[in-house]
């Protein structure tokens, strides 16, 4: 049986009563197969699984995006019934009695690049809520998807730099049959938008085919950006050194983190991949 908890006090009590190892899966709800893949991984890693379901206002710059973000806690609970031990779905007032909170966590320089440049303050909001949720759930391991590649890197840095006692376990991107990366935002896409959105997974495939040639990877990304489809407004399509987050140039040799962001049908979509770029 899955327990639904909406207050921090009840969560603390329930967590204290849990025996064995604990994994946490943090979500903003509107659960889909991608989240279930995270839950399945969490089940493999720990005796107990907590899923958090909270649309975090701190990480939204655009009030319309926050307002229209899909929310359906009862459907989320039904989807994970029996496969997670506890769902924590607090209200905004419960999580943030004072909003914005007097103190938050900084995502540092990494938080200002790429996704952070387009959404100022976004990653500070993410690391603040992730820190609060880690503190409340006290997990041994937390699983995060690789689609939000920059978020994953920032959370890994948060845990490393603040010595947080948790292991981060990255999980591969779950895709629809068409190749579209699964996202809660996909429900906002029209039929045409779903077709246009395939530009992202197509670009990932092209880049993967071009690897391990560094020039091939860079050229595939250029082609994606230039392909110009009326329905796809690219924000960025680039490959970076996964450690420094510097954009790679033709002389680069090593692993490259490919990150894509585009607005399709008014919906911001991300995709990502790690490829070898070890040859000219
Ligand atoms: O990836 C998400 O859904 C959110 O950014 C997270 C990690 C749950 C924090 O609100």
PDB file of C-alpha atoms and ligand atoms in Angstrom:
ATOM      1  CA  UNK A   1       0.000   0.000   0.000  1.00  0.00           C
ATOM      2  CA  UNK A   2       1.217   3.455  -0.852  1.00  0.00           C
ATOM      3  CA  UNK A   3       0.891   6.100   1.835  1.00  0.00           C
ATOM      4  CA  UNK A   4       0.017   9.647   0.721  1.00  0.00           C
ATOM      5  CA  UNK A   5       1.522  12.300   2.976  1.00  0.00           C
ATOM      6  CA  UNK A   6       1.021  16.035   2.619  1.00  0.00           C
ATOM      7  CA  UNK A   7       2.760  17.523   5.655  1.00  0.00           C
ATOM      8  CA  UNK A   8       6.422  17.698   6.599  1.00  0.00           C
ATOM      9  CA  UNK A   9       5.697  16.436  10.128  1.00  0.00           C
ATOM     10  CA  UNK A  10       3.888  13.328   8.885  1.00  0.00           C
ATOM     11  CA  UNK A  11       6.683  12.708   6.402  1.00  0.00           C
ATOM     12  CA  UNK A  12       9.335  12.929   9.135  1.00  0.00           C
ATOM     13  CA  UNK A  13       7.360  10.472  11.299  1.00  0.00           C
ATOM     14  CA  UNK A  14       6.820   8.043   8.412  1.00  0.00           C
ATOM     15  CA  UNK A  15      10.484   8.291   7.392  1.00  0.00           C
ATOM     16  CA  UNK A  16      11.651   7.593  10.954  1.00  0.00           C
ATOM     17  CA  UNK A  17       9.549   4.410  10.971  1.00  0.00           C
ATOM     18  CA  UNK A  18      11.095   3.132   7.705  1.00  0.00           C
ATOM     19  CA  UNK A  19      13.547   0.284   8.009  1.00  0.00           C
ATOM     20  CA  UNK A  20      16.252  -0.653   5.501  1.00  0.00           C
ATOM     21  CA  UNK A  21      17.619   1.554   2.748  1.00  0.00           C
ATOM     22  CA  UNK A  22      15.568   4.366   1.216  1.00  0.00           C
ATOM     23  CA  UNK A  23      15.547   5.768  -2.310  1.00  0.00           C
ATOM     24  CA  UNK A  24      13.846   8.996  -3.334  1.00  0.00           C
ATOM     25  CA  UNK A  25      12.414   9.903  -6.717  1.00  0.00           C
ATOM     26  CA  UNK A  26      11.745  13.641  -6.937  1.00  0.00           C
ATOM     27  CA  UNK A  27       9.070  14.744  -9.386  1.00  0.00           C
ATOM     28  CA  UNK A  28       6.770  17.630 -10.148  1.00  0.00           C
ATOM     29  CA  UNK A  29       3.926  15.171 -10.715  1.00  0.00           C
ATOM     30  CA  UNK A  30       2.032  14.551 -13.979  1.00  0.00           C
ATOM     31  CA  UNK A  31       3.692  11.170 -13.815  1.00  0.00           C
ATOM     32  CA  UNK A  32       4.459   9.228 -16.991  1.00  0.00           C
ATOM     33  CA  UNK A  33       6.465   6.180 -18.086  1.00  0.00           C
ATOM     34  CA  UNK A  34       9.699   8.142 -17.627  1.00  0.00           C
ATOM     35  CA  UNK A  35       8.944   8.564 -13.926  1.00  0.00           C
ATOM     36  CA  UNK A  36       8.028   4.876 -13.685  1.00  0.00           C
ATOM     37  CA  UNK A  37      11.494   4.051 -15.058  1.00  0.00           C
ATOM     38  CA  UNK A  38      12.976   6.171 -12.234  1.00  0.00           C
ATOM     39  CA  UNK A  39      10.776   4.362  -9.714  1.00  0.00           C
ATOM     40  CA  UNK A  40      11.810   0.960 -11.122  1.00  0.00           C
ATOM     41  CA  UNK A  41      15.471   1.913 -10.723  1.00  0.00           C
ATOM     42  CA  UNK A  42      14.803   3.194  -7.188  1.00  0.00           C
ATOM     43  CA  UNK A  43      13.161  -0.156  -6.336  1.00  0.00           C
ATOM     44  CA  UNK A  44      16.280  -1.981  -7.512  1.00  0.00           C
ATOM     45  CA  UNK A  45      18.491   0.210  -5.359  1.00  0.00           C
ATOM     46  CA  UNK A  46      16.664   0.357  -2.029  1.00  0.00           C
ATOM     47  CA  UNK A  47      14.241  -1.403   0.300  1.00  0.00           C
ATOM     48  CA  UNK A  48      11.843   1.557   0.435  1.00  0.00           C
ATOM     49  CA  UNK A  49      10.927   4.186  -2.152  1.00  0.00           C
ATOM     50  CA  UNK A  50       9.621   7.687  -1.488  1.00  0.00           C
ATOM     51  CA  UNK A  51       8.259   9.703  -4.412  1.00  0.00           C
ATOM     52  CA  UNK A  52       7.937  13.449  -3.993  1.00  0.00           C
ATOM     53  CA  UNK A  53       5.263  15.211  -6.033  1.00  0.00           C
ATOM     54  CA  UNK A  54       5.566  18.969  -5.833  1.00  0.00           C
ATOM     55  CA  UNK A  55       5.409  21.694  -8.477  1.00  0.00           C
ATOM     56  CA  UNK A  56       8.111  23.955  -7.117  1.00  0.00           C
ATOM     57  CA  UNK A  57       7.229  27.618  -7.748  1.00  0.00           C
ATOM     58  CA  UNK A  58      10.818  28.720  -7.028  1.00  0.00           C
ATOM     59  CA  UNK A  59      12.077  27.176 -10.263  1.00  0.00           C
ATOM     60  CA  UNK A  60       9.545  28.857 -12.588  1.00  0.00           C
ATOM     61  CA  UNK A  61      10.418  32.279 -13.981  1.00  0.00           C
ATOM     62  CA  UNK A  62       7.351  32.441 -16.200  1.00  0.00           C
ATOM     63  CA  UNK A  63       4.084  32.677 -14.197  1.00  0.00           C
ATOM     64  CA  UNK A  64       2.114  31.233 -17.158  1.00  0.00           C
ATOM     65  CA  UNK A  65       4.367  28.162 -17.260  1.00  0.00           C
ATOM     66  CA  UNK A  66       3.795  27.658 -13.511  1.00  0.00           C
ATOM     67  CA  UNK A  67       0.058  28.150 -13.836  1.00  0.00           C
ATOM     68  CA  UNK A  68      -0.339  25.756 -16.776  1.00  0.00           C
ATOM     69  CA  UNK A  69       2.051  23.088 -15.487  1.00  0.00           C
ATOM     70  CA  UNK A  70      -0.046  19.868 -15.380  1.00  0.00           C
ATOM     71  CA  UNK A  71      -1.095  18.778 -11.863  1.00  0.00           C
ATOM     72  CA  UNK A  72      -3.080  15.690 -10.849  1.00  0.00           C
ATOM     73  CA  UNK A  73      -1.964  14.224  -7.504  1.00  0.00           C
ATOM     74  CA  UNK A  74      -4.758  11.568  -7.282  1.00  0.00           C
ATOM     75  CA  UNK A  75      -3.813  10.247 -10.763  1.00  0.00           C
ATOM     76  CA  UNK A  76      -0.125  10.279  -9.753  1.00  0.00           C
ATOM     77  CA  UNK A  77      -0.846   8.297  -6.578  1.00  0.00           C
ATOM     78  CA  UNK A  78      -2.939   5.797  -8.570  1.00  0.00           C
ATOM     79  CA  UNK A  79      -0.074   5.352 -11.030  1.00  0.00           C
ATOM     80  CA  UNK A  80       2.472   4.439  -8.352  1.00  0.00           C
ATOM     81  CA  UNK A  81       0.064   2.601  -6.019  1.00  0.00           C
ATOM     82  CA  UNK A  82       1.837  -0.421  -4.586  1.00  0.00           C
ATOM     83  CA  UNK A  83       5.160   0.374  -6.272  1.00  0.00           C
ATOM     84  CA  UNK A  84       6.310   3.195  -4.037  1.00  0.00           C
ATOM     85  CA  UNK A  85       5.984   3.153  -0.258  1.00  0.00           C
ATOM     86  CA  UNK A  86       5.154   6.801   0.212  1.00  0.00           C
ATOM     87  CA  UNK A  87       4.137   9.790  -1.898  1.00  0.00           C
ATOM     88  CA  UNK A  88       4.937  13.199  -0.426  1.00  0.00           C
ATOM     89  CA  UNK A  89       2.694  15.810  -2.062  1.00  0.00           C
ATOM     90  CA  UNK A  90       2.789  18.990   0.036  1.00  0.00           C
ATOM     91  CA  UNK A  91       1.038  22.277  -0.721  1.00  0.00           C
ATOM     92  CA  UNK A  92       3.133  25.335  -1.596  1.00  0.00           C
ATOM     93  CA  UNK A  93       2.354  26.816   1.853  1.00  0.00           C
ATOM     94  CA  UNK A  94       3.540  23.625   3.536  1.00  0.00           C
ATOM     95  CA  UNK A  95       6.848  23.656   1.663  1.00  0.00           C
ATOM     96  CA  UNK A  96       7.357  27.415   1.784  1.00  0.00           C
ATOM     97  CA  UNK A  97       5.629  29.077   4.760  1.00  0.00           C
ATOM     98  CA  UNK A  98       7.475  32.180   3.546  1.00  0.00           C
ATOM     99  CA  UNK A  99       7.793  32.581  -0.216  1.00  0.00           C
ATOM    100  CA  UNK A 100      10.404  33.305  -1.396  1.00  0.00           C
ATOM    101  CA  UNK A 101      12.274  31.744   1.531  1.00  0.00           C
ATOM    102  CA  UNK A 102      14.713  34.004   3.399  1.00  0.00           C
ATOM    103  CA  UNK A 103      17.581  31.656   2.520  1.00  0.00           C
ATOM    104  CA  UNK A 104      18.102  29.535  -0.570  1.00  0.00           C
ATOM    105  CA  UNK A 105      20.820  27.429  -2.164  1.00  0.00           C
ATOM    106  CA  UNK A 106      22.933  28.777  -5.027  1.00  0.00           C
ATOM    107  CA  UNK A 107      23.522  26.699  -8.144  1.00  0.00           C
ATOM    108  CA  UNK A 108      26.751  28.605  -8.789  1.00  0.00           C
ATOM    109  CA  UNK A 109      28.243  29.392 -12.212  1.00  0.00           C
ATOM    110  CA  UNK A 110      26.872  26.197 -13.747  1.00  0.00           C
ATOM    111  CA  UNK A 111      23.397  27.419 -12.912  1.00  0.00           C
ATOM    112  CA  UNK A 112      23.848  30.517 -15.069  1.00  0.00           C
ATOM    113  CA  UNK A 113      24.766  28.677 -18.284  1.00  0.00           C
ATOM    114  CA  UNK A 114      22.564  27.353 -21.120  1.00  0.00           C
ATOM    115  CA  UNK A 115      19.227  26.427 -19.492  1.00  0.00           C
ATOM    116  CA  UNK A 116      20.091  28.786 -16.647  1.00  0.00           C
ATOM    117  CA  UNK A 117      20.797  31.655 -19.074  1.00  0.00           C
ATOM    118  CA  UNK A 118      17.338  31.262 -20.607  1.00  0.00           C
ATOM    119  CA  UNK A 119      15.640  30.750 -17.241  1.00  0.00           C
ATOM    120  CA  UNK A 120      17.439  32.980 -14.712  1.00  0.00           C
ATOM    121  CA  UNK A 121      17.056  31.675 -11.155  1.00  0.00           C
ATOM    122  CA  UNK A 122      15.690  28.327 -12.343  1.00  0.00           C
ATOM    123  CA  UNK A 123      18.529  26.185 -11.020  1.00  0.00           C
ATOM    124  CA  UNK A 124      18.719  28.074  -7.708  1.00  0.00           C
ATOM    125  CA  UNK A 125      15.059  27.132  -7.288  1.00  0.00           C
ATOM    126  CA  UNK A 126      15.808  23.518  -8.200  1.00  0.00           C
ATOM    127  CA  UNK A 127      18.724  23.090  -5.793  1.00  0.00           C
ATOM    128  CA  UNK A 128      16.831  24.819  -2.998  1.00  0.00           C
ATOM    129  CA  UNK A 129      13.880  22.427  -3.250  1.00  0.00           C
ATOM    130  CA  UNK A 130      16.136  19.403  -3.823  1.00  0.00           C
ATOM    131  CA  UNK A 131      18.089  20.274  -0.659  1.00  0.00           C
ATOM    132  CA  UNK A 132      14.852  20.627   1.316  1.00  0.00           C
ATOM    133  CA  UNK A 133      13.492  17.339  -0.036  1.00  0.00           C
ATOM    134  CA  UNK A 134      16.769  15.521   0.700  1.00  0.00           C
ATOM    135  CA  UNK A 135      16.702  16.899   4.205  1.00  0.00           C
ATOM    136  CA  UNK A 136      13.098  15.793   4.725  1.00  0.00           C
ATOM    137  CA  UNK A 137      13.394  12.325   3.178  1.00  0.00           C
ATOM    138  CA  UNK A 138      16.995  11.491   4.249  1.00  0.00           C
ATOM    139  CA  UNK A 139      17.477   8.933   1.450  1.00  0.00           C
ATOM    140  CA  UNK A 140      20.481   6.688   0.857  1.00  0.00           C
ATOM    141  CA  UNK A 141      20.106   7.237  -2.869  1.00  0.00           C
ATOM    142  CA  UNK A 142      18.246   9.687  -5.114  1.00  0.00           C
ATOM    143  CA  UNK A 143      17.541   8.900  -8.759  1.00  0.00           C
ATOM    144  CA  UNK A 144      17.382  11.579 -11.459  1.00  0.00           C
ATOM    145  CA  UNK A 145      16.827  11.319 -15.227  1.00  0.00           C
ATOM    146  CA  UNK A 146      19.502  12.156 -17.778  1.00  0.00           C
ATOM    147  CA  UNK A 147      17.119  14.233 -19.940  1.00  0.00           C
ATOM    148  CA  UNK A 148      17.607  17.192 -17.615  1.00  0.00           C
ATOM    149  CA  UNK A 149      21.350  16.853 -18.094  1.00  0.00           C
ATOM    150  CA  UNK A 150      22.340  20.221 -16.655  1.00  0.00           C
ATOM    151  CA  UNK A 151      20.037  19.730 -13.672  1.00  0.00           C
ATOM    152  CA  UNK A 152      21.654  16.345 -13.045  1.00  0.00           C
ATOM    153  CA  UNK A 153      25.165  17.857 -13.205  1.00  0.00           C
ATOM    154  CA  UNK A 154      24.167  20.654 -10.810  1.00  0.00           C
ATOM    155  CA  UNK A 155      22.580  18.217  -8.338  1.00  0.00           C
ATOM    156  CA  UNK A 156      25.718  16.046  -8.477  1.00  0.00           C
ATOM    157  CA  UNK A 157      27.774  19.177  -7.736  1.00  0.00           C
ATOM    158  CA  UNK A 158      25.382  20.145  -4.902  1.00  0.00           C
ATOM    159  CA  UNK A 159      25.828  16.763  -3.230  1.00  0.00           C
ATOM    160  CA  UNK A 160      29.597  16.755  -3.780  1.00  0.00           C
ATOM    161  CA  UNK A 161      30.286  20.364  -2.774  1.00  0.00           C
ATOM    162  CA  UNK A 162      27.962  20.477   0.247  1.00  0.00           C
ATOM    163  CA  UNK A 163      28.962  16.949   1.403  1.00  0.00           C
ATOM    164  CA  UNK A 164      25.350  15.790   1.417  1.00  0.00           C
ATOM    165  CA  UNK A 165      25.090  12.179   2.605  1.00  0.00           C
ATOM    166  CA  UNK A 166      23.286  10.757  -0.432  1.00  0.00           C
ATOM    167  CA  UNK A 167      24.262   8.958  -3.637  1.00  0.00           C
ATOM    168  CA  UNK A 168      22.895  10.249  -6.934  1.00  0.00           C
ATOM    169  CA  UNK A 169      21.962   7.584  -9.459  1.00  0.00           C
ATOM    170  CA  UNK A 170      21.399   8.823 -13.040  1.00  0.00           C
ATOM    171  CA  UNK A 171      18.787   7.017 -15.156  1.00  0.00           C
ATOM    172  CA  UNK A 172      18.674   6.808 -18.967  1.00  0.00           C
ATOM    173  CA  UNK A 173      16.107   8.864 -20.885  1.00  0.00           C
ATOM    174  CA  UNK A 174      12.751   7.166 -21.410  1.00  0.00           C
ATOM    175  CA  UNK A 175      11.387   7.729 -24.920  1.00  0.00           C
ATOM    176  CA  UNK A 176       8.014   7.341 -26.602  1.00  0.00           C
ATOM    177  CA  UNK A 177       7.886   4.947 -29.599  1.00  0.00           C
ATOM    178  CA  UNK A 178       8.464   7.906 -31.914  1.00  0.00           C
ATOM    179  CA  UNK A 179      11.701   8.734 -30.120  1.00  0.00           C
ATOM    180  CA  UNK A 180      10.300  11.803 -28.313  1.00  0.00           C
ATOM    181  CA  UNK A 181      11.835  12.055 -24.844  1.00  0.00           C
ATOM    182  CA  UNK A 182       9.121  11.543 -22.235  1.00  0.00           C
ATOM    183  CA  UNK A 183       8.231  14.711 -20.334  1.00  0.00           C
ATOM    184  CA  UNK A 184       5.296  15.923 -18.260  1.00  0.00           C
ATOM    185  CA  UNK A 185       5.138  18.864 -20.659  1.00  0.00           C
ATOM    186  CA  UNK A 186       4.393  16.598 -23.665  1.00  0.00           C
ATOM    187  CA  UNK A 187       0.685  16.591 -22.736  1.00  0.00           C
ATOM    188  CA  UNK A 188       0.592  20.259 -23.766  1.00  0.00           C
ATOM    189  CA  UNK A 189       1.710  19.466 -27.341  1.00  0.00           C
ATOM    190  CA  UNK A 190      -0.831  19.424 -30.194  1.00  0.00           C
ATOM    191  CA  UNK A 191      -0.685  16.650 -32.842  1.00  0.00           C
ATOM    192  CA  UNK A 192       1.385  18.945 -35.053  1.00  0.00           C
ATOM    193  CA  UNK A 193       3.547  19.917 -32.077  1.00  0.00           C
ATOM    194  CA  UNK A 194       4.284  16.236 -31.396  1.00  0.00           C
ATOM    195  CA  UNK A 195       5.458  15.850 -34.988  1.00  0.00           C
ATOM    196  CA  UNK A 196       7.568  19.020 -34.837  1.00  0.00           C
ATOM    197  CA  UNK A 197       9.045  17.929 -31.499  1.00  0.00           C
ATOM    198  CA  UNK A 198      10.680  14.963 -33.205  1.00  0.00           C
ATOM    199  CA  UNK A 199      13.318  17.430 -34.453  1.00  0.00           C
ATOM    200  CA  UNK A 200      14.981  16.987 -31.045  1.00  0.00           C
ATOM    201  CA  UNK A 201      15.229  13.183 -31.000  1.00  0.00           C
ATOM    202  CA  UNK A 202      16.199  13.256 -34.704  1.00  0.00           C
ATOM    203  CA  UNK A 203      19.078  15.582 -33.821  1.00  0.00           C
ATOM    204  CA  UNK A 204      20.164  13.212 -31.022  1.00  0.00           C
ATOM    205  CA  UNK A 205      20.142  10.289 -33.495  1.00  0.00           C
ATOM    206  CA  UNK A 206      22.194  12.264 -36.035  1.00  0.00           C
ATOM    207  CA  UNK A 207      24.728  13.221 -33.388  1.00  0.00           C
ATOM    208  CA  UNK A 208      24.978   9.616 -32.176  1.00  0.00           C
ATOM    209  CA  UNK A 209      25.573   8.466 -35.747  1.00  0.00           C
ATOM    210  CA  UNK A 210      28.260  11.117 -36.251  1.00  0.00           C
ATOM    211  CA  UNK A 211      30.123  10.070 -33.063  1.00  0.00           C
ATOM    212  CA  UNK A 212      32.950   9.384 -32.344  1.00  0.00           C
ATOM    213  CA  UNK A 213      33.992  12.085 -34.843  1.00  0.00           C
ATOM    214  CA  UNK A 214      34.200  15.412 -32.985  1.00  0.00           C
ATOM    215  CA  UNK A 215      33.767  17.426 -36.192  1.00  0.00           C
ATOM    216  CA  UNK A 216      30.887  15.121 -37.125  1.00  0.00           C
ATOM    217  CA  UNK A 217      29.162  15.756 -33.777  1.00  0.00           C
ATOM    218  CA  UNK A 218      29.574  19.524 -34.131  1.00  0.00           C
ATOM    219  CA  UNK A 219      28.364  19.442 -37.747  1.00  0.00           C
ATOM    220  CA  UNK A 220      25.302  17.351 -36.828  1.00  0.00           C
ATOM    221  CA  UNK A 221      24.354  19.926 -34.190  1.00  0.00           C
ATOM    222  CA  UNK A 222      24.819  22.767 -36.679  1.00  0.00           C
ATOM    223  CA  UNK A 223      22.586  20.922 -39.161  1.00  0.00           C
ATOM    224  CA  UNK A 224      19.911  20.502 -36.490  1.00  0.00           C
ATOM    225  CA  UNK A 225      19.955  24.222 -35.648  1.00  0.00           C
ATOM    226  CA  UNK A 226      19.928  25.230 -39.338  1.00  0.00           C
ATOM    227  CA  UNK A 227      17.255  22.708 -40.365  1.00  0.00           C
ATOM    228  CA  UNK A 228      14.755  25.426 -39.401  1.00  0.00           C
ATOM    229  CA  UNK A 229      11.270  24.051 -39.097  1.00  0.00           C
ATOM    230  CA  UNK A 230       8.486  26.583 -38.661  1.00  0.00           C
ATOM    231  CA  UNK A 231       7.290  24.834 -35.508  1.00  0.00           C
ATOM    232  CA  UNK A 232      10.645  24.523 -33.723  1.00  0.00           C
ATOM    233  CA  UNK A 233      12.379  27.497 -32.097  1.00  0.00           C
ATOM    234  CA  UNK A 234      15.810  26.257 -31.011  1.00  0.00           C
ATOM    235  CA  UNK A 235      17.228  27.798 -27.871  1.00  0.00           C
ATOM    236  CA  UNK A 236      20.430  25.764 -27.954  1.00  0.00           C
ATOM    237  CA  UNK A 237      21.755  22.592 -29.539  1.00  0.00           C
ATOM    238  CA  UNK A 238      25.324  22.034 -28.434  1.00  0.00           C
ATOM    239  CA  UNK A 239      27.845  19.634 -26.999  1.00  0.00           C
ATOM    240  CA  UNK A 240      29.882  20.404 -23.895  1.00  0.00           C
ATOM    241  CA  UNK A 241      32.711  18.895 -21.906  1.00  0.00           C
ATOM    242  CA  UNK A 242      30.709  17.117 -19.147  1.00  0.00           C
ATOM    243  CA  UNK A 243      33.140  18.314 -16.455  1.00  0.00           C
ATOM    244  CA  UNK A 244      33.753  21.969 -17.353  1.00  0.00           C
ATOM    245  CA  UNK A 245      30.562  22.572 -19.337  1.00  0.00           C
ATOM    246  CA  UNK A 246      32.697  24.414 -21.946  1.00  0.00           C
ATOM    247  CA  UNK A 247      31.264  24.016 -25.430  1.00  0.00           C
ATOM    248  CA  UNK A 248      33.440  21.588 -27.401  1.00  0.00           C
ATOM    249  CA  UNK A 249      35.427  22.695 -30.458  1.00  0.00           C
ATOM    250  CA  UNK A 250      36.855  20.564 -33.275  1.00  0.00           C
ATOM    251  CA  UNK A 251      40.084  19.806 -31.354  1.00  0.00           C
ATOM    252  CA  UNK A 252      38.181  18.274 -28.415  1.00  0.00           C
ATOM    253  CA  UNK A 253      38.706  14.599 -27.599  1.00  0.00           C
ATOM    254  CA  UNK A 254      36.705  12.816 -24.921  1.00  0.00           C
ATOM    255  CA  UNK A 255      33.124  12.313 -23.824  1.00  0.00           C
ATOM    256  CA  UNK A 256      30.710  15.024 -24.868  1.00  0.00           C
ATOM    257  CA  UNK A 257      27.401  15.902 -23.290  1.00  0.00           C
ATOM    258  CA  UNK A 258      24.884  16.900 -25.957  1.00  0.00           C
ATOM    259  CA  UNK A 259      22.151  19.237 -24.741  1.00  0.00           C
ATOM    260  CA  UNK A 260      19.173  20.416 -26.744  1.00  0.00           C
ATOM    261  CA  UNK A 261      16.440  22.886 -25.845  1.00  0.00           C
ATOM    262  CA  UNK A 262      13.704  24.125 -28.130  1.00  0.00           C
ATOM    263  CA  UNK A 263      10.267  25.644 -27.833  1.00  0.00           C
ATOM    264  CA  UNK A 264       7.625  23.725 -29.783  1.00  0.00           C
ATOM    265  CA  UNK A 265       3.978  24.766 -29.675  1.00  0.00           C
ATOM    266  CA  UNK A 266       4.829  27.135 -26.825  1.00  0.00           C
ATOM    267  CA  UNK A 267       6.235  24.190 -24.834  1.00  0.00           C
ATOM    268  CA  UNK A 268       9.870  24.116 -23.756  1.00  0.00           C
ATOM    269  CA  UNK A 269      11.389  20.708 -24.522  1.00  0.00           C
ATOM    270  CA  UNK A 270      14.788  19.265 -23.651  1.00  0.00           C
ATOM    271  CA  UNK A 271      16.760  16.285 -24.871  1.00  0.00           C
ATOM    272  CA  UNK A 272      20.276  15.072 -24.180  1.00  0.00           C
ATOM    273  CA  UNK A 273      22.833  12.357 -24.805  1.00  0.00           C
ATOM    274  CA  UNK A 274      26.377  11.453 -23.841  1.00  0.00           C
ATOM    275  CA  UNK A 275      28.542  10.551 -26.855  1.00  0.00           C
ATOM    276  CA  UNK A 276      32.197   9.761 -27.448  1.00  0.00           C
ATOM    277  CA  UNK A 277      33.963  12.511 -29.414  1.00  0.00           C
ATOM    278  CA  UNK A 278      37.351  10.863 -29.521  1.00  0.00           C
ATOM    279  CA  UNK A 279      38.356  11.157 -33.192  1.00  0.00           C
ATOM    280  CA  UNK A 280      38.880  14.071 -35.608  1.00  0.00           C
TER     281      UNK A 280
HETATM  282  O1  LIG B   1      13.157  17.437 -12.532  1.00  0.00           O
HETATM  283  C1  LIG B   1      12.168  17.837 -11.868  1.00  0.00           C
HETATM  284  O2  LIG B   1      11.043  17.342 -12.014  1.00  0.00           O
HETATM  285  C2  LIG B   1      12.360  18.964 -10.869  1.00  0.00           C
HETATM  286  O3  LIG B   1      13.271  19.898 -11.318  1.00  0.00           O
HETATM  287  C3  LIG B   1      12.728  18.465  -9.459  1.00  0.00           C
HETATM  288  C4  LIG B   1      14.081  17.785  -9.447  1.00  0.00           C
HETATM  289  C5  LIG B   1      11.656  17.499  -8.961  1.00  0.00           C
HETATM  290  C6  LIG B   1      12.796  19.645  -8.502  1.00  0.00           C
HETATM  291  O4  LIG B   1      11.585  20.320  -8.433  1.00  0.00           O
END
